[in-house]
Coordinates of C-alpha atoms and ligand atoms in Angstrom, one line a residue:
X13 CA -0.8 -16.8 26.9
X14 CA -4.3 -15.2 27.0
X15 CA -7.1 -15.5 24.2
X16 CA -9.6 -13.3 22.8
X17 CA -12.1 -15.8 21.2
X18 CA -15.1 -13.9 18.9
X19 CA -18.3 -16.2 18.2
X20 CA -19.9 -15.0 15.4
X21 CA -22.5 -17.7 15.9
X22 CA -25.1 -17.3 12.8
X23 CA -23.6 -13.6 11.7
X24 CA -21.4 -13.0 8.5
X25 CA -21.0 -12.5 4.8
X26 CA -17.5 -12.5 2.8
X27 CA -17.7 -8.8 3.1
X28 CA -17.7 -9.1 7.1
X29 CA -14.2 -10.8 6.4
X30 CA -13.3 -6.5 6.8
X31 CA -13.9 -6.6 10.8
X32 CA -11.3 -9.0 11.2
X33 CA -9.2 -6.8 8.7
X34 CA -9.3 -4.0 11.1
X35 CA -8.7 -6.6 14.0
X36 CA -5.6 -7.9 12.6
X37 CA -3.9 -4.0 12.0
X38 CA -5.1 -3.7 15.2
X39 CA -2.8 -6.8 16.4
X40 CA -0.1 -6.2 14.2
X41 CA 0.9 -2.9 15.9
X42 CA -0.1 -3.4 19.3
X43 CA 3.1 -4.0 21.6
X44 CA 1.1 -6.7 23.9
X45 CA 0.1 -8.8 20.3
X46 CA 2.8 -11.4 22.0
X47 CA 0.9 -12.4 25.1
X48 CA -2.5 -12.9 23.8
X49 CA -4.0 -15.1 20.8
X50 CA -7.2 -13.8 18.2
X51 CA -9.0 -16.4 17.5
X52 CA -12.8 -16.1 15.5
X53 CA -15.3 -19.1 14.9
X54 CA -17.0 -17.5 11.6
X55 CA -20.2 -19.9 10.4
X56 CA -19.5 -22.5 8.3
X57 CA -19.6 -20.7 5.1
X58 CA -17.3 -18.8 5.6
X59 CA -14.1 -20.5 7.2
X60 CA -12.3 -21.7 3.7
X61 CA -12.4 -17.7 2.7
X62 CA -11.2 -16.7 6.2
X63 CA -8.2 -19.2 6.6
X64 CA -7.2 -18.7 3.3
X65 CA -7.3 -14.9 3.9
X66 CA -4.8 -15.3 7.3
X67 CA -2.8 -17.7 6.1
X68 CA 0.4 -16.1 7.5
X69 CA -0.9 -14.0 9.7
X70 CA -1.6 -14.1 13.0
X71 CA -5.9 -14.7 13.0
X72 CA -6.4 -17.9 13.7
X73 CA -10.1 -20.3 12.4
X74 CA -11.8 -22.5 14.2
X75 CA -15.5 -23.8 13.2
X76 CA -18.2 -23.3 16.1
X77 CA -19.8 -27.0 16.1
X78 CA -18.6 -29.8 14.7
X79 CA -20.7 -33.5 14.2
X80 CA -20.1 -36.4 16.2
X81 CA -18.1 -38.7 13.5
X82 CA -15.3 -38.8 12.1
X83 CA -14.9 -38.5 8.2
X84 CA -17.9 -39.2 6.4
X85 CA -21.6 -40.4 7.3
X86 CA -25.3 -39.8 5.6
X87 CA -26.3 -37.5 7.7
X88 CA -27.6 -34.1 6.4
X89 CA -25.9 -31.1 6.6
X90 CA -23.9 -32.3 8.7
X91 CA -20.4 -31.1 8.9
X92 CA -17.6 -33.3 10.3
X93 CA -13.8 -32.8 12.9
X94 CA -12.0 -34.4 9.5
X95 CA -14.1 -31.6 6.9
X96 CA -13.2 -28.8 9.3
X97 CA -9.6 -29.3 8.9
X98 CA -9.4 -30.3 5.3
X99 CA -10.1 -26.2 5.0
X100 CA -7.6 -25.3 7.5
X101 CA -9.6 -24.5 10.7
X102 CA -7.4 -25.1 13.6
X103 CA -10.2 -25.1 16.2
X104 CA -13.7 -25.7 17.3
X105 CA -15.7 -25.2 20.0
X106 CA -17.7 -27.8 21.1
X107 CA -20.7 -28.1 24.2
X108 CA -21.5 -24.7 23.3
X109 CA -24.9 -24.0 25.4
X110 CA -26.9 -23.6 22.0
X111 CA -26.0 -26.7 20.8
X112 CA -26.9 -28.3 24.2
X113 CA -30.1 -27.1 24.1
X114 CA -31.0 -28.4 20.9
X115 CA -30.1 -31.5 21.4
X116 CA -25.9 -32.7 22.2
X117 CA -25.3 -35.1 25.1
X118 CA -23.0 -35.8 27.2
X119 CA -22.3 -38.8 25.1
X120 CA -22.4 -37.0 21.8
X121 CA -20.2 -34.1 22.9
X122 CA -17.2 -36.6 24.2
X123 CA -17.6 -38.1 20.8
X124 CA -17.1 -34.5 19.4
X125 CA -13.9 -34.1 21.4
X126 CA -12.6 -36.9 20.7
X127 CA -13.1 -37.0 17.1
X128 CA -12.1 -33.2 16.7
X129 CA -8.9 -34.1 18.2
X130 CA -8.1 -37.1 16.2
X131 CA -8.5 -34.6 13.2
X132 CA -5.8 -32.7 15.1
X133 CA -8.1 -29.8 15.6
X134 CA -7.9 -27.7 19.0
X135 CA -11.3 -27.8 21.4
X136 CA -13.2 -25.5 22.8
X137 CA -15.1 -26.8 25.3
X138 CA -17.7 -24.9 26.9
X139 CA -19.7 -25.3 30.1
X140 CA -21.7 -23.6 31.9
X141 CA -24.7 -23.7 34.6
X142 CA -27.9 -22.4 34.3
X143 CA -30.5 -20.0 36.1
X144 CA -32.2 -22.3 38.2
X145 CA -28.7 -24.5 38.9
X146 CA -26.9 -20.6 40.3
X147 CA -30.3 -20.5 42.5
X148 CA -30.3 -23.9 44.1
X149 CA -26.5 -23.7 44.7
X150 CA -25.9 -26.3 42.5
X151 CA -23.2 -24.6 40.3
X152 CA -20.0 -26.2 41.1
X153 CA -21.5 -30.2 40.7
X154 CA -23.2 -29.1 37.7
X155 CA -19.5 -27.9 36.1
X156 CA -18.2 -31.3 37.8
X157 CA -20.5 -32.7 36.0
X158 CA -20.7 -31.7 32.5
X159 CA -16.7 -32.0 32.6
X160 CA -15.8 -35.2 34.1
X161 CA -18.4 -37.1 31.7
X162 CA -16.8 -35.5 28.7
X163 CA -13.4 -35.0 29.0
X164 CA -10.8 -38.2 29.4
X165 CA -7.6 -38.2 30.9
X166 CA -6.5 -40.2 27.6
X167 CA -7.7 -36.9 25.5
X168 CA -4.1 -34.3 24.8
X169 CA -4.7 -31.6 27.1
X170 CA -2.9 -29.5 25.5
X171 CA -5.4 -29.6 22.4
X172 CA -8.2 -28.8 25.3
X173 CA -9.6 -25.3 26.3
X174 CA -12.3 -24.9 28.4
X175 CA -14.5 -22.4 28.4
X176 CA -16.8 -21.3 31.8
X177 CA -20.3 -19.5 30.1
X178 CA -22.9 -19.5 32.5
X179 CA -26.1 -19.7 30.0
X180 CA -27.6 -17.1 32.0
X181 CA -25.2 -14.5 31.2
X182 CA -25.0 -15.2 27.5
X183 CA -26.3 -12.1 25.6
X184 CA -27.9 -10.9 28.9
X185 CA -25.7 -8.5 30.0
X186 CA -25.3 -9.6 33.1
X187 CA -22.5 -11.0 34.2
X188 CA -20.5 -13.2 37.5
X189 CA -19.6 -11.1 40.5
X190 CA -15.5 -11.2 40.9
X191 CA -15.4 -13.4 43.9
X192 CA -18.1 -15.8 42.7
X193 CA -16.0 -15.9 39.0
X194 CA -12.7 -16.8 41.2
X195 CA -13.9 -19.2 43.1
X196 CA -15.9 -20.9 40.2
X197 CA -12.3 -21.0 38.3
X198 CA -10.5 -22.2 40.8
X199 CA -13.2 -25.1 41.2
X200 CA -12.7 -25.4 37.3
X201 CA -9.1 -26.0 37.3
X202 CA -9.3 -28.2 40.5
X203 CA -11.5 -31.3 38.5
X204 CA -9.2 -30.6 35.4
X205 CA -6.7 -31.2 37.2
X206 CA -8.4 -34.6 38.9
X207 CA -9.1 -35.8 35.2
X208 CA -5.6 -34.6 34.2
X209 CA -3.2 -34.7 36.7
X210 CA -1.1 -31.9 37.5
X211 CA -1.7 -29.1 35.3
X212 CA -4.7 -27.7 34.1
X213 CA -5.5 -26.5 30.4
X214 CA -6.7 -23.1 29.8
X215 CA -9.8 -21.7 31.2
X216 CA -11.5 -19.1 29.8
X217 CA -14.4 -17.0 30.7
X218 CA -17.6 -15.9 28.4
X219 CA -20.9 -14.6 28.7
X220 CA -21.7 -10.6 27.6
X221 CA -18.3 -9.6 27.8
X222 CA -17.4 -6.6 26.1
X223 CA -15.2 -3.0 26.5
X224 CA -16.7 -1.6 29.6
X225 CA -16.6 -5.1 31.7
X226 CA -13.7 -6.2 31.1
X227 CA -11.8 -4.2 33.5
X228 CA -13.6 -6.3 36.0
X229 CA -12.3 -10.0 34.5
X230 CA -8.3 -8.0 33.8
X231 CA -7.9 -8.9 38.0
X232 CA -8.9 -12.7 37.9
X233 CA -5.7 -14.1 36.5
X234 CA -7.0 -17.6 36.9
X235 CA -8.8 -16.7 34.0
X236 CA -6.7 -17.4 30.7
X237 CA -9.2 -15.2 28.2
X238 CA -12.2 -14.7 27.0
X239 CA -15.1 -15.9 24.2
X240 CA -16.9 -13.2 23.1
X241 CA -20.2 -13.3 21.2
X242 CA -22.2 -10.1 20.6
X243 CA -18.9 -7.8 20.9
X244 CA -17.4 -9.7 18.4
X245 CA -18.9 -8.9 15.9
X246 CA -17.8 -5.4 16.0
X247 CA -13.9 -4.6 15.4
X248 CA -13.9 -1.8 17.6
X249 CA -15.3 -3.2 20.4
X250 CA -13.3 -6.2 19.8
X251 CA -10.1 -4.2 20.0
X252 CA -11.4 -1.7 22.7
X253 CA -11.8 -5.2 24.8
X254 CA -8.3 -6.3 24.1
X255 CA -7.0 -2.8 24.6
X256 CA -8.6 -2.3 27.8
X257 CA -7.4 -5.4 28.9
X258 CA -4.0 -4.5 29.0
X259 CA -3.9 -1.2 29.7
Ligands
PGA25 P1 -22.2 -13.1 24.4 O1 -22.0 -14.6 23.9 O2 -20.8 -12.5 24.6 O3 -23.0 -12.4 23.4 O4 -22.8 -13.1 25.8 C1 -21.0 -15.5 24.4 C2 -21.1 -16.8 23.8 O5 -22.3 -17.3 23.6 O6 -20.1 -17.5 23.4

């Protein structure tokens, strides 16, 4: 199973609820709908609409950030794992490089996970290395890293994604040559599998993907699918990504 994940990030209105419109025609007459999964992170204010919307069919919610507690807590505007659900998201991605930069830990982002899962919602759980960390060669510890001090081999795996954005392909354009992408998911799956034993969850790629580049990512098959910022935001180039994908 492959997924097409759009991150709206701060975009959308109700009326942008037509993009995924055209998205799911799209999915329900394409002959490959069976082998991959749509799933869209919308802000905040709109998930309730969107769930509601799809109920039934086959675009799935998930929130983009969720807070570090469980049900309730005086914190402002904060928006917590057991809120999320109680409008029907299903998933949320979590360790998302904006976040990190403003501010989530290590320590705060395992809370995430492990809160978000007790509320039987599906993570998202991005990584990713930065400029100077590609430069100095220090890629693969720095994914090491930021996964074995979040993820536990008591969290359900199968409730896990992960999701490889190197920050300094996000919205850039540019993005991971095909060997340096292989080898980087291979090294991925490896520690999963060291925290996991045996078999890895699903690892995804994102960072300025869209309907020309893909082509390139179509002949890594150790990558499971994609998160896609920018191009999600448009339905054609969503569709034109998955299209090309399986053509
Ligand atoms: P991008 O964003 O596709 O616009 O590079 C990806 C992301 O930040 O999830």
């Amino acid at each position: 199973m492959k997924y097409f994940i759009g991150n709206w990030k701060m975009f959308g209105v109700p009326r942008s609820i037509n993009i995924l419109n055209k998205i799911n025609s799209f999915r329900s007459r394409d002959k490959n709908r069976n082998k991959y999964r749509v799933i869209i992170t919308p802000p905040y204010t709109l998930i309730e609409s969107f769930v509601k919307h799809f109920r039934n069919k086959k675009i799935m919610i998930g929130s983009q950030n969720c807070y570090q507690k469980d049900q309730f807590s005086s914190n402002t505007a904060a928006v917590s794992p057991y809120m999320i659900r109680s409008v029907g998201a299903k998933y949320t991605l979590v360790g998302h490089s904006d976040n990190r930069s403003e501010g989530d830990t290590d320590l705060m982002l395992r809370d995430k996970v492990k809160f978000a899962l007790r509320n039987n919602l599906k993570v998202i759980f991005c990584i990713g290395e930065n400029k100077s960390q590609k430069k100095n060669n220090k890629t693969f510890s720095t994914l090491r890293r930021q996964l074995t001090k979040v993820l536990k081999k008591e969290f359900n795996k199968k409730n896990i994604i992960v999701a490889y954005e190197p920050i300094w392909s996000i919205g850039t354009g540019k993005i991971p040559n095909q060997k340096d992408l292989l080898k980087t998911s291979i090294h991925i799956k490896k520690v999963l599998k060291t925290i996991f034993r045996k078999n890895s969850p699903a690892v995804l790629y994102g960072g300025s993907v869209d309907e020309n580049n893909i082509d390139m990512f179509r002949e890594i098959k150790e990558i499971d699918g994609f998160l896609i910022g920018g191009a999600s935001k448009s339905s054609k180039k969503f569709i034109d990504i998955i299209k090309n994908y399986y053509r």
